[in-house]
Amino acid sequence: MKIKTRFTEMFGIEHPIVQGGMMWVGRAELAAAVSNAGGLGILTALTQPTPDDLKREIDRCRAMTDKPFGVNLTILPSVNPPPYAEYRKAIIDSGITIVETAGHKPQEHVDDFKAHGVKVVHKCTAVRHALSAERMGVDAISIDGFECAGHPGEDDIPGLILIPAAADKVKIPMIASGGFGDGRGLVAALALGAEGINMGTRFCATAEAPIHDKVKQFIVDNDERGTNLIFRKFHNTGRVAKNSVSDKVVEISAREGAVFTDIQPYVSGAKGRVALETGDVDAGLVWAGQVQGLIRDIPTCAVLIERIMSEANEIIQTRLGRMVSQ
Ligand SMILES: Cc1cc2nc3c(=O)[nH]c(=O)nc-3n(C[C@H](O)[C@H](O)[C@H](O)COP(=O)(O)O)c2cc1C
């Protein structure tokens, strides 16, 4: 079964399912597997140590798929920011035609991508940010609800409200993100006004995700309560898997007068990478969302996407169809 939406048409993909950018996880193996399965796979630019490494990763992904795939560029406030303009140039010079932007003030990036014919999906967590990205000229929006792994923003609006609230105002194609993992979620997203879904955590628990099997099993074993919200106090909220490190960060942050440097030793990206690569799930922060409660196996991306599509079909054609009468 196929579900055709403005999003699938715009990006030339078979199924309305996107794999969001994921630090340390969004490598060629995963992005190519998602794209080969008819979804939209996305490489994560900053996972590559330099812009030249990103170019090589793009070449590696091209060798694994002839289907469309994109690159995520996450713009986070930082004292020592990575060379964003150079990563952007590497993306453009490599002939990439789809980019997912996320984070703060993407205007200069959007302008340059658009000037070079690159289509931009901007991921954001509030209706007002979606509207500002639309005004900036992006081609599509990925709206990320409070359930999501990563940075859900500070408004705490779950997808059930955020998606239709955004759909009422955003005119360009919009996909729903945060908490999606199966066909029920896809149908719900479509019903709420989105034209596809974006998934992060669900794709971490797939055969092709380039992380340790113990982390995949940790996600499977966790339920919907298995996350912590960190960095709340510092207005940069992150949703991560509950483990000894994120528990500690929550505990320290709750202390009166706590400042960021008190938690800094626990939260480095390098430690999170060790957790993902060695399978020691208490080595650092492991980013994962509430959808862990719906993840019960570690399929290939092809099996997962096929299952989501056939489940969605069954719900639309049979379950919902049977409920309706004149
Ligand atoms: C391990 C991991 C790393 C992530 N890293 C990034 C990132 O670097 N940039 C970004 O825009 N989003 C990042 N995200 C967020 C995802 O792209 C996506 O928006 C989110 O996972 C959706 O929520 P879900 O996990 O409930 O599907 C990450 C998510 C995970 C699980």
mmCIF file of C-alpha atoms and ligand atoms in Angstrom:
data_model
loop_
_atom_site.group_PDB
_atom_site.id
_atom_site.type_symbol
_atom_site.label_atom_id
_atom_site.label_comp_id
_atom_site.label_asym_id
_atom_site.label_seq_id
_atom_site.Cartn_x
_atom_site.Cartn_y
_atom_site.Cartn_z
ATOM 1 C CA MET A 1 0.000 0.000 0.000
ATOM 2 C CA LYS A 2 1.151 3.524 -0.710
ATOM 3 C CA ILE A 3 0.191 6.711 1.092
ATOM 4 C CA LYS A 4 0.756 9.711 -1.151
ATOM 5 C CA THR A 5 1.040 13.120 0.537
ATOM 6 C CA ARG A 6 2.423 16.525 -0.407
ATOM 7 C CA PHE A 7 5.530 15.528 1.578
ATOM 8 C CA THR A 8 6.170 12.271 -0.309
ATOM 9 C CA GLU A 9 5.619 14.093 -3.598
ATOM 10 C CA MET A 10 7.887 17.001 -2.708
ATOM 11 C CA PHE A 11 10.794 14.778 -1.614
ATOM 12 C CA GLY A 12 10.309 11.941 -4.100
ATOM 13 C CA ILE A 13 9.937 9.197 -1.491
ATOM 14 C CA GLU A 14 7.703 6.129 -1.475
ATOM 15 C CA HIS A 15 6.511 6.204 2.146
ATOM 16 C CA PRO A 16 5.809 9.207 4.423
ATOM 17 C CA ILE A 17 8.424 8.154 6.982
ATOM 18 C CA VAL A 18 11.576 10.129 7.799
ATOM 19 C CA GLN A 19 14.539 9.197 9.980
ATOM 20 C CA GLY A 20 15.499 12.359 11.873
ATOM 21 C CA GLY A 21 19.085 13.476 12.332
ATOM 22 C CA MET A 22 20.738 11.738 15.284
ATOM 23 C CA MET A 23 24.136 12.536 16.727
ATOM 24 C CA TRP A 24 26.454 9.473 16.458
ATOM 25 C CA VAL A 25 23.613 7.367 14.980
ATOM 26 C CA GLY A 26 22.832 9.134 11.700
ATOM 27 C CA ARG A 27 25.568 7.488 9.660
ATOM 28 C CA ALA A 28 25.482 6.046 6.145
ATOM 29 C CA GLU A 29 24.436 2.520 7.209
ATOM 30 C CA LEU A 30 21.197 3.764 8.789
ATOM 31 C CA ALA A 31 20.325 6.554 6.356
ATOM 32 C CA ALA A 32 20.844 4.254 3.352
ATOM 33 C CA ALA A 33 18.764 1.460 4.937
ATOM 34 C CA VAL A 34 15.860 3.854 5.576
ATOM 35 C CA SER A 35 16.017 5.294 2.065
ATOM 36 C CA ASN A 36 16.324 1.859 0.465
ATOM 37 C CA ALA A 37 13.161 0.876 2.379
ATOM 38 C CA GLY A 38 11.281 3.792 0.764
ATOM 39 C CA GLY A 39 11.574 6.302 3.632
ATOM 40 C CA LEU A 40 13.854 9.332 3.853
ATOM 41 C CA GLY A 41 17.168 8.581 5.556
ATOM 42 C CA ILE A 42 19.175 11.456 6.997
ATOM 43 C CA LEU A 43 22.900 11.703 7.769
ATOM 44 C CA THR A 44 23.884 13.841 10.738
ATOM 45 C CA ALA A 45 26.468 16.408 9.640
ATOM 46 C CA LEU A 46 28.066 17.065 13.041
ATOM 47 C CA THR A 47 28.640 13.352 13.702
ATOM 48 C CA GLN A 48 31.470 13.739 11.202
ATOM 49 C CA PRO A 49 34.549 15.386 12.771
ATOM 50 C CA THR A 50 35.198 17.697 9.796
ATOM 51 C CA PRO A 51 33.355 18.940 6.696
ATOM 52 C CA ASP A 52 35.658 16.750 4.548
ATOM 53 C CA ASP A 53 34.651 13.708 6.583
ATOM 54 C CA LEU A 54 31.034 14.648 5.931
ATOM 55 C CA LYS A 55 31.723 14.702 2.187
ATOM 56 C CA ARG A 56 33.202 11.200 2.463
ATOM 57 C CA GLU A 57 30.188 10.011 4.484
ATOM 58 C CA ILE A 58 27.849 11.386 1.815
ATOM 59 C CA ASP A 59 29.845 9.466 -0.838
ATOM 60 C CA ARG A 60 29.633 6.321 1.317
ATOM 61 C CA CYS A 61 25.857 6.717 1.619
ATOM 62 C CA ARG A 62 25.529 7.235 -2.156
ATOM 63 C CA ALA A 63 27.390 3.969 -2.684
ATOM 64 C CA MET A 64 24.758 2.210 -0.542
ATOM 65 C CA THR A 65 21.575 3.708 -2.031
ATOM 66 C CA ASP A 66 20.359 5.320 -5.215
ATOM 67 C CA LYS A 67 17.265 6.670 -3.439
ATOM 68 C CA PRO A 68 16.931 10.221 -2.037
ATOM 69 C CA PHE A 69 18.551 10.884 1.332
ATOM 70 C CA GLY A 70 19.248 14.074 3.259
ATOM 71 C CA VAL A 71 21.663 15.635 5.754
ATOM 72 C CA ASN A 72 20.776 17.120 9.157
ATOM 73 C CA LEU A 73 22.445 20.350 10.259
ATOM 74 C CA THR A 74 21.764 21.083 13.932
ATOM 75 C CA ILE A 75 22.531 24.631 15.015
ATOM 76 C CA LEU A 76 22.979 24.785 18.770
ATOM 77 C CA PRO A 77 24.158 27.753 20.803
ATOM 78 C CA SER A 78 27.753 27.082 21.778
ATOM 79 C CA VAL A 79 30.766 28.925 23.125
ATOM 80 C CA ASN A 80 32.917 27.230 20.490
ATOM 81 C CA PRO A 81 30.537 26.546 17.613
ATOM 82 C CA PRO A 82 31.531 24.048 14.925
ATOM 83 C CA PRO A 83 32.334 25.612 11.516
ATOM 84 C CA TYR A 84 28.698 25.625 10.390
ATOM 85 C CA ALA A 85 29.338 27.501 7.147
ATOM 86 C CA GLU A 86 31.958 24.924 6.131
ATOM 87 C CA TYR A 87 29.627 21.997 6.884
ATOM 88 C CA ARG A 88 26.936 23.786 4.883
ATOM 89 C CA LYS A 89 29.340 24.212 1.962
ATOM 90 C CA ALA A 90 30.295 20.529 2.132
ATOM 91 C CA ILE A 91 26.587 19.616 1.915
ATOM 92 C CA ILE A 92 25.999 21.921 -1.069
ATOM 93 C CA ASP A 93 29.225 20.936 -2.867
ATOM 94 C CA SER A 94 28.319 17.257 -2.469
ATOM 95 C CA GLY A 95 25.131 17.824 -4.452
ATOM 96 C CA ILE A 96 22.786 17.004 -1.564
ATOM 97 C CA THR A 97 19.265 18.232 -2.387
ATOM 98 C CA ILE A 98 17.510 17.648 0.970
ATOM 99 C CA VAL A 99 18.518 19.112 4.332
ATOM 100 C CA GLU A 100 16.928 18.879 7.764
ATOM 101 C CA THR A 101 17.781 21.940 9.838
ATOM 102 C CA ALA A 102 17.172 22.071 13.575
ATOM 103 C CA GLY A 103 17.967 24.553 16.297
ATOM 104 C CA HIS A 104 18.558 28.244 16.574
ATOM 105 C CA LYS A 105 18.239 30.941 13.914
ATOM 106 C CA PRO A 106 18.719 28.918 10.726
ATOM 107 C CA GLN A 107 18.144 31.941 8.420
ATOM 108 C CA GLU A 108 21.632 32.257 6.889
ATOM 109 C CA HIS A 109 21.735 28.489 6.312
ATOM 110 C CA VAL A 110 18.252 28.410 4.817
ATOM 111 C CA ASP A 111 19.105 31.316 2.477
ATOM 112 C CA ASP A 112 22.256 29.608 1.220
ATOM 113 C CA PHE A 113 20.615 26.187 0.827
ATOM 114 C CA LYS A 114 17.693 27.712 -1.059
ATOM 115 C CA ALA A 115 20.064 29.683 -3.306
ATOM 116 C CA HIS A 116 21.659 26.358 -4.255
ATOM 117 C CA GLY A 117 18.398 24.516 -4.928
ATOM 118 C CA VAL A 118 18.465 22.469 -1.711
ATOM 119 C CA LYS A 119 15.055 21.678 -0.190
ATOM 120 C CA VAL A 120 14.931 22.392 3.549
ATOM 121 C CA VAL A 121 12.835 20.640 6.190
ATOM 122 C CA HIS A 122 13.065 22.660 9.401
ATOM 123 C CA LYS A 123 12.456 20.784 12.637
ATOM 124 C CA CYS A 124 11.025 22.811 15.498
ATOM 125 C CA THR A 125 8.959 22.431 18.650
ATOM 126 C CA ALA A 126 6.493 25.343 18.620
ATOM 127 C CA VAL A 127 3.852 26.692 16.244
ATOM 128 C CA ARG A 128 5.425 30.160 16.325
ATOM 129 C CA HIS A 129 8.801 28.727 15.327
ATOM 130 C CA ALA A 130 7.171 26.750 12.502
ATOM 131 C CA LEU A 131 5.550 29.937 11.201
ATOM 132 C CA SER A 132 8.800 31.858 11.421
ATOM 133 C CA ALA A 133 10.591 29.064 9.490
ATOM 134 C CA GLU A 134 7.822 29.161 6.883
ATOM 135 C CA ARG A 135 8.388 32.908 6.490
ATOM 136 C CA MET A 136 12.119 32.200 6.185
ATOM 137 C CA GLY A 137 11.365 30.175 3.083
ATOM 138 C CA VAL A 138 11.827 26.547 4.180
ATOM 139 C CA ASP A 139 10.011 23.924 2.102
ATOM 140 C CA ALA A 140 8.542 21.805 4.893
ATOM 141 C CA ILE A 141 8.223 21.638 8.669
ATOM 142 C CA SER A 142 8.892 18.761 11.036
ATOM 143 C CA ILE A 143 7.025 19.559 14.259
ATOM 144 C CA ASP A 144 8.480 17.844 17.323
ATOM 145 C CA GLY A 145 6.144 17.219 20.293
ATOM 146 C CA PHE A 146 7.031 17.051 23.991
ATOM 147 C CA GLU A 147 7.286 13.233 23.778
ATOM 148 C CA CYS A 148 10.366 13.410 21.570
ATOM 149 C CA ALA A 149 13.935 12.411 22.218
ATOM 150 C CA GLY A 150 16.330 15.316 21.952
ATOM 151 C CA HIS A 151 15.274 18.892 22.597
ATOM 152 C CA PRO A 152 11.493 19.262 23.038
ATOM 153 C CA GLY A 153 11.698 23.000 23.836
ATOM 154 C CA GLU A 154 10.272 24.669 26.897
ATOM 155 C CA ASP A 155 6.526 24.796 26.136
ATOM 156 C CA ASP A 156 5.763 21.141 27.006
ATOM 157 C CA ILE A 157 3.031 20.728 24.380
ATOM 158 C CA PRO A 158 2.479 17.068 23.429
ATOM 159 C CA GLY A 159 1.879 16.028 19.836
ATOM 160 C CA LEU A 160 -1.850 15.518 20.290
ATOM 161 C CA ILE A 161 -2.213 19.302 20.608
ATOM 162 C CA LEU A 162 0.926 20.584 18.872
ATOM 163 C CA ILE A 163 0.362 18.796 15.553
ATOM 164 C CA PRO A 164 -3.205 20.021 14.864
ATOM 165 C CA ALA A 165 -2.395 23.458 16.316
ATOM 166 C CA ALA A 166 0.461 23.721 13.811
ATOM 167 C CA ALA A 167 -1.559 22.165 10.979
ATOM 168 C CA ASP A 168 -4.185 24.884 11.410
ATOM 169 C CA LYS A 169 -1.610 27.574 10.663
ATOM 170 C CA VAL A 170 1.282 26.158 8.646
ATOM 171 C CA LYS A 171 0.643 26.150 4.886
ATOM 172 C CA ILE A 172 3.680 24.236 3.616
ATOM 173 C CA PRO A 173 3.840 20.417 4.044
ATOM 174 C CA MET A 174 4.402 19.371 7.643
ATOM 175 C CA ILE A 175 5.410 16.062 9.198
ATOM 176 C CA ALA A 176 4.869 15.071 12.818
ATOM 177 C CA SER A 177 7.730 14.045 15.078
ATOM 178 C CA GLY A 178 8.113 12.747 18.617
ATOM 179 C CA GLY A 179 6.565 9.563 19.944
ATOM 180 C CA PHE A 180 6.047 7.779 16.618
ATOM 181 C CA GLY A 181 6.943 4.133 16.218
ATOM 182 C CA ASP A 182 4.148 2.200 14.521
ATOM 183 C CA GLY A 183 1.257 2.299 12.068
ATOM 184 C CA ARG A 184 -1.134 3.619 14.693
ATOM 185 C CA GLY A 185 1.076 6.658 15.141
ATOM 186 C CA LEU A 186 1.305 7.229 11.398
ATOM 187 C CA VAL A 187 -2.490 7.161 10.989
ATOM 188 C CA ALA A 188 -2.899 9.439 14.016
ATOM 189 C CA ALA A 189 -0.375 11.915 12.587
ATOM 190 C CA LEU A 190 -2.201 11.971 9.253
ATOM 191 C CA ALA A 191 -5.528 12.423 11.065
ATOM 192 C CA LEU A 192 -4.093 15.346 13.052
ATOM 193 C CA GLY A 193 -3.120 17.144 9.854
ATOM 194 C CA ALA A 194 0.482 16.041 9.259
ATOM 195 C CA GLU A 195 1.658 14.581 5.950
ATOM 196 C CA GLY A 196 4.084 12.044 7.343
ATOM 197 C CA ILE A 197 6.102 11.147 10.418
ATOM 198 C CA ASN A 198 9.663 11.629 11.594
ATOM 199 C CA MET A 199 11.161 9.007 13.937
ATOM 200 C CA GLY A 200 14.363 8.952 15.944
ATOM 201 C CA THR A 201 14.275 6.506 18.855
ATOM 202 C CA ARG A 202 12.408 3.826 16.847
ATOM 203 C CA PHE A 203 15.173 3.816 14.229
ATOM 204 C CA CYS A 204 17.848 3.402 16.949
ATOM 205 C CA ALA A 205 16.364 -0.030 17.683
ATOM 206 C CA THR A 206 16.862 -1.398 14.164
ATOM 207 C CA ALA A 207 19.377 -3.886 12.809
ATOM 208 C CA GLU A 208 21.177 -1.247 10.748
ATOM 209 C CA ALA A 209 21.529 1.458 13.455
ATOM 210 C CA PRO A 210 25.307 1.765 13.984
ATOM 211 C CA ILE A 211 25.168 1.460 17.784
ATOM 212 C CA HIS A 212 25.846 -1.398 20.209
ATOM 213 C CA ASP A 213 23.244 -4.177 20.462
ATOM 214 C CA LYS A 214 23.039 -3.629 24.235
ATOM 215 C CA VAL A 215 21.774 -0.075 23.653
ATOM 216 C CA LYS A 216 19.130 -1.385 21.245
ATOM 217 C CA GLN A 217 18.061 -3.961 23.852
ATOM 218 C CA PHE A 218 18.035 -1.225 26.553
ATOM 219 C CA ILE A 219 15.528 0.719 24.410
ATOM 220 C CA VAL A 220 13.416 -2.427 23.944
ATOM 221 C CA ASP A 221 13.494 -3.172 27.692
ATOM 222 C CA ASN A 222 12.543 0.392 28.705
ATOM 223 C CA ASP A 223 8.926 1.434 28.949
ATOM 224 C CA GLU A 224 7.259 4.796 28.333
ATOM 225 C CA ARG A 225 8.448 6.042 31.738
ATOM 226 C CA GLY A 226 12.094 5.414 30.863
ATOM 227 C CA THR A 227 13.165 8.996 30.157
ATOM 228 C CA ASN A 228 14.453 11.977 32.103
ATOM 229 C CA LEU A 229 14.187 15.666 31.263
ATOM 230 C CA ILE A 230 17.553 17.334 31.747
ATOM 231 C CA PHE A 231 18.827 20.912 31.344
ATOM 232 C CA ARG A 232 15.379 22.300 32.296
ATOM 233 C CA LYS A 233 16.915 24.773 34.648
ATOM 234 C CA PHE A 234 19.164 26.042 31.863
ATOM 235 C CA HIS A 235 16.308 26.519 29.362
ATOM 236 C CA ASN A 236 17.715 23.961 26.974
ATOM 237 C CA THR A 237 15.579 20.953 27.940
ATOM 238 C CA GLY A 238 16.684 17.563 26.669
ATOM 239 C CA ARG A 239 14.788 14.276 26.838
ATOM 240 C CA VAL A 240 17.142 11.342 27.356
ATOM 241 C CA ALA A 241 16.829 7.738 28.507
ATOM 242 C CA LYS A 242 16.641 7.260 32.252
ATOM 243 C CA ASN A 243 19.980 5.850 33.462
ATOM 244 C CA SER A 244 22.356 6.479 36.351
ATOM 245 C CA VAL A 245 23.914 9.465 34.544
ATOM 246 C CA SER A 246 20.657 11.281 33.696
ATOM 247 C CA ASP A 247 19.318 10.494 37.206
ATOM 248 C CA LYS A 248 22.443 12.133 38.635
ATOM 249 C CA VAL A 249 22.067 15.172 36.377
ATOM 250 C CA VAL A 250 18.441 15.608 37.489
ATOM 251 C CA GLU A 251 19.454 15.252 41.120
ATOM 252 C CA ILE A 252 22.304 17.788 40.929
ATOM 253 C CA SER A 253 20.200 20.246 38.913
ATOM 254 C CA ALA A 254 17.503 20.203 41.607
ATOM 255 C CA ARG A 255 19.974 21.448 44.207
ATOM 256 C CA GLU A 256 19.553 25.066 45.149
ATOM 257 C CA GLY A 257 21.975 27.312 43.306
ATOM 258 C CA ALA A 258 23.104 24.554 40.919
ATOM 259 C CA VAL A 259 24.906 25.887 37.853
ATOM 260 C CA PHE A 260 25.711 24.231 34.536
ATOM 261 C CA THR A 261 29.316 23.509 35.437
ATOM 262 C CA ASP A 262 28.033 21.240 38.247
ATOM 263 C CA ILE A 263 26.566 18.841 35.693
ATOM 264 C CA GLN A 264 29.030 19.415 32.880
ATOM 265 C CA PRO A 265 31.280 16.438 33.743
ATOM 266 C CA TYR A 266 28.339 14.064 33.215
ATOM 267 C CA VAL A 267 26.825 15.348 30.007
ATOM 268 C CA SER A 268 29.578 15.451 27.386
ATOM 269 C CA GLY A 269 28.779 14.186 23.915
ATOM 270 C CA ALA A 270 31.974 12.112 24.053
ATOM 271 C CA LYS A 271 30.611 10.099 27.012
ATOM 272 C CA GLY A 272 27.290 9.589 25.248
ATOM 273 C CA ARG A 273 29.198 8.273 22.273
ATOM 274 C CA VAL A 274 31.018 5.757 24.504
ATOM 275 C CA ALA A 275 27.644 4.512 25.786
ATOM 276 C CA LEU A 276 26.355 4.021 22.237
ATOM 277 C CA GLU A 277 29.511 2.350 20.961
ATOM 278 C CA THR A 278 30.456 0.107 23.892
ATOM 279 C CA GLY A 279 26.938 -0.801 25.059
ATOM 280 C CA ASP A 280 27.690 0.427 28.579
ATOM 281 C CA VAL A 281 24.384 2.277 28.934
ATOM 282 C CA ASP A 282 25.567 4.031 32.097
ATOM 283 C CA ALA A 283 28.693 5.510 30.486
ATOM 284 C CA GLY A 284 26.967 8.757 29.495
ATOM 285 C CA LEU A 285 23.718 10.276 28.269
ATOM 286 C CA VAL A 286 21.688 8.060 25.922
ATOM 287 C CA TRP A 287 19.176 10.136 23.988
ATOM 288 C CA ALA A 288 15.791 8.389 23.671
ATOM 289 C CA GLY A 289 12.113 9.298 23.896
ATOM 290 C CA GLN A 290 8.903 8.067 25.521
ATOM 291 C CA VAL A 291 8.163 5.953 22.455
ATOM 292 C CA GLN A 292 10.488 3.386 24.046
ATOM 293 C CA GLY A 293 7.250 2.087 25.597
ATOM 294 C CA LEU A 294 6.077 1.024 22.121
ATOM 295 C CA ILE A 295 9.338 -0.535 20.918
ATOM 296 C CA ARG A 296 9.478 -4.284 21.401
ATOM 297 C CA ASP A 297 11.898 -5.609 18.797
ATOM 298 C CA ILE A 298 14.934 -4.830 16.664
ATOM 299 C CA PRO A 299 13.837 -5.312 13.041
ATOM 300 C CA THR A 300 15.609 -4.220 9.871
ATOM 301 C CA CYS A 301 14.508 -0.813 8.582
ATOM 302 C CA ALA A 302 12.805 -2.545 5.633
ATOM 303 C CA VAL A 303 10.744 -4.793 7.937
ATOM 304 C CA LEU A 304 9.905 -1.862 10.214
ATOM 305 C CA ILE A 305 8.748 0.458 7.436
ATOM 306 C CA GLU A 306 6.798 -2.305 5.693
ATOM 307 C CA ARG A 307 5.114 -3.154 9.002
ATOM 308 C CA ILE A 308 4.199 0.472 9.738
ATOM 309 C CA MET A 309 2.698 0.841 6.270
ATOM 310 C CA SER A 310 0.659 -2.381 6.413
ATOM 311 C CA GLU A 311 -0.549 -1.602 9.941
ATOM 312 C CA ALA A 312 -1.603 1.877 8.793
ATOM 313 C CA ASN A 313 -3.403 0.349 5.836
ATOM 314 C CA GLU A 314 -5.255 -2.119 8.062
ATOM 315 C CA ILE A 315 -6.336 0.660 10.424
ATOM 316 C CA ILE A 316 -7.505 3.015 7.665
ATOM 317 C CA GLN A 317 -9.218 0.461 5.419
ATOM 318 C CA THR A 318 -10.551 -2.024 7.948
ATOM 319 C CA ARG A 319 -10.652 -0.897 11.569
ATOM 320 C CA LEU A 320 -11.744 2.704 11.005
ATOM 321 C CA GLY A 321 -13.742 1.844 7.901
ATOM 322 C CA ARG A 322 -15.837 -0.655 9.888
ATOM 323 C CA MET A 323 -16.677 1.965 12.505
ATOM 324 C CA VAL A 324 -18.212 4.339 10.001
ATOM 325 C CA SER A 325 -21.837 4.039 8.912
ATOM 326 C CA GLN A 326 -24.253 6.391 7.187
HETATM 327 C C1 LIG B 1 20.156 9.266 19.780
HETATM 328 C C2 LIG B 1 19.473 10.507 19.268
HETATM 329 C C3 LIG B 1 20.242 11.583 18.851
HETATM 330 C C4 LIG B 1 19.615 12.727 18.330
HETATM 331 N N1 LIG B 1 20.402 13.754 17.849
HETATM 332 C C5 LIG B 1 19.801 14.788 17.193
HETATM 333 C C6 LIG B 1 20.597 15.781 16.543
HETATM 334 O O1 LIG B 1 21.829 15.759 16.579
HETATM 335 N N2 LIG B 1 19.939 16.775 15.879
HETATM 336 C C7 LIG B 1 18.584 16.842 15.800
HETATM 337 O O2 LIG B 1 18.044 17.741 15.163
HETATM 338 N N3 LIG B 1 17.811 15.926 16.427
HETATM 339 C C8 LIG B 1 18.382 14.899 17.105
HETATM 340 N N4 LIG B 1 17.593 13.923 17.684
HETATM 341 C C9 LIG B 1 16.119 14.045 17.583
HETATM 342 C C10 LIG B 1 15.556 13.244 16.406
HETATM 343 O O3 LIG B 1 16.001 13.710 15.163
HETATM 344 C C11 LIG B 1 14.017 13.298 16.392
HETATM 345 O O4 LIG B 1 13.579 14.640 16.250
HETATM 346 C C12 LIG B 1 13.423 12.719 17.666
HETATM 347 O O5 LIG B 1 14.119 11.544 18.021
HETATM 348 C C13 LIG B 1 11.955 12.400 17.456
HETATM 349 O O6 LIG B 1 11.411 11.815 18.610
HETATM 350 P P1 LIG B 1 11.302 10.224 18.830
HETATM 351 O O7 LIG B 1 12.631 9.797 19.339
HETATM 352 O O8 LIG B 1 10.215 10.083 19.805
HETATM 353 O O9 LIG B 1 10.993 9.600 17.491
HETATM 354 C C14 LIG B 1 18.197 12.796 18.258
HETATM 355 C C15 LIG B 1 17.435 11.715 18.722
HETATM 356 C C16 LIG B 1 18.049 10.576 19.219
HETATM 357 C C17 LIG B 1 17.192 9.414 19.675
#
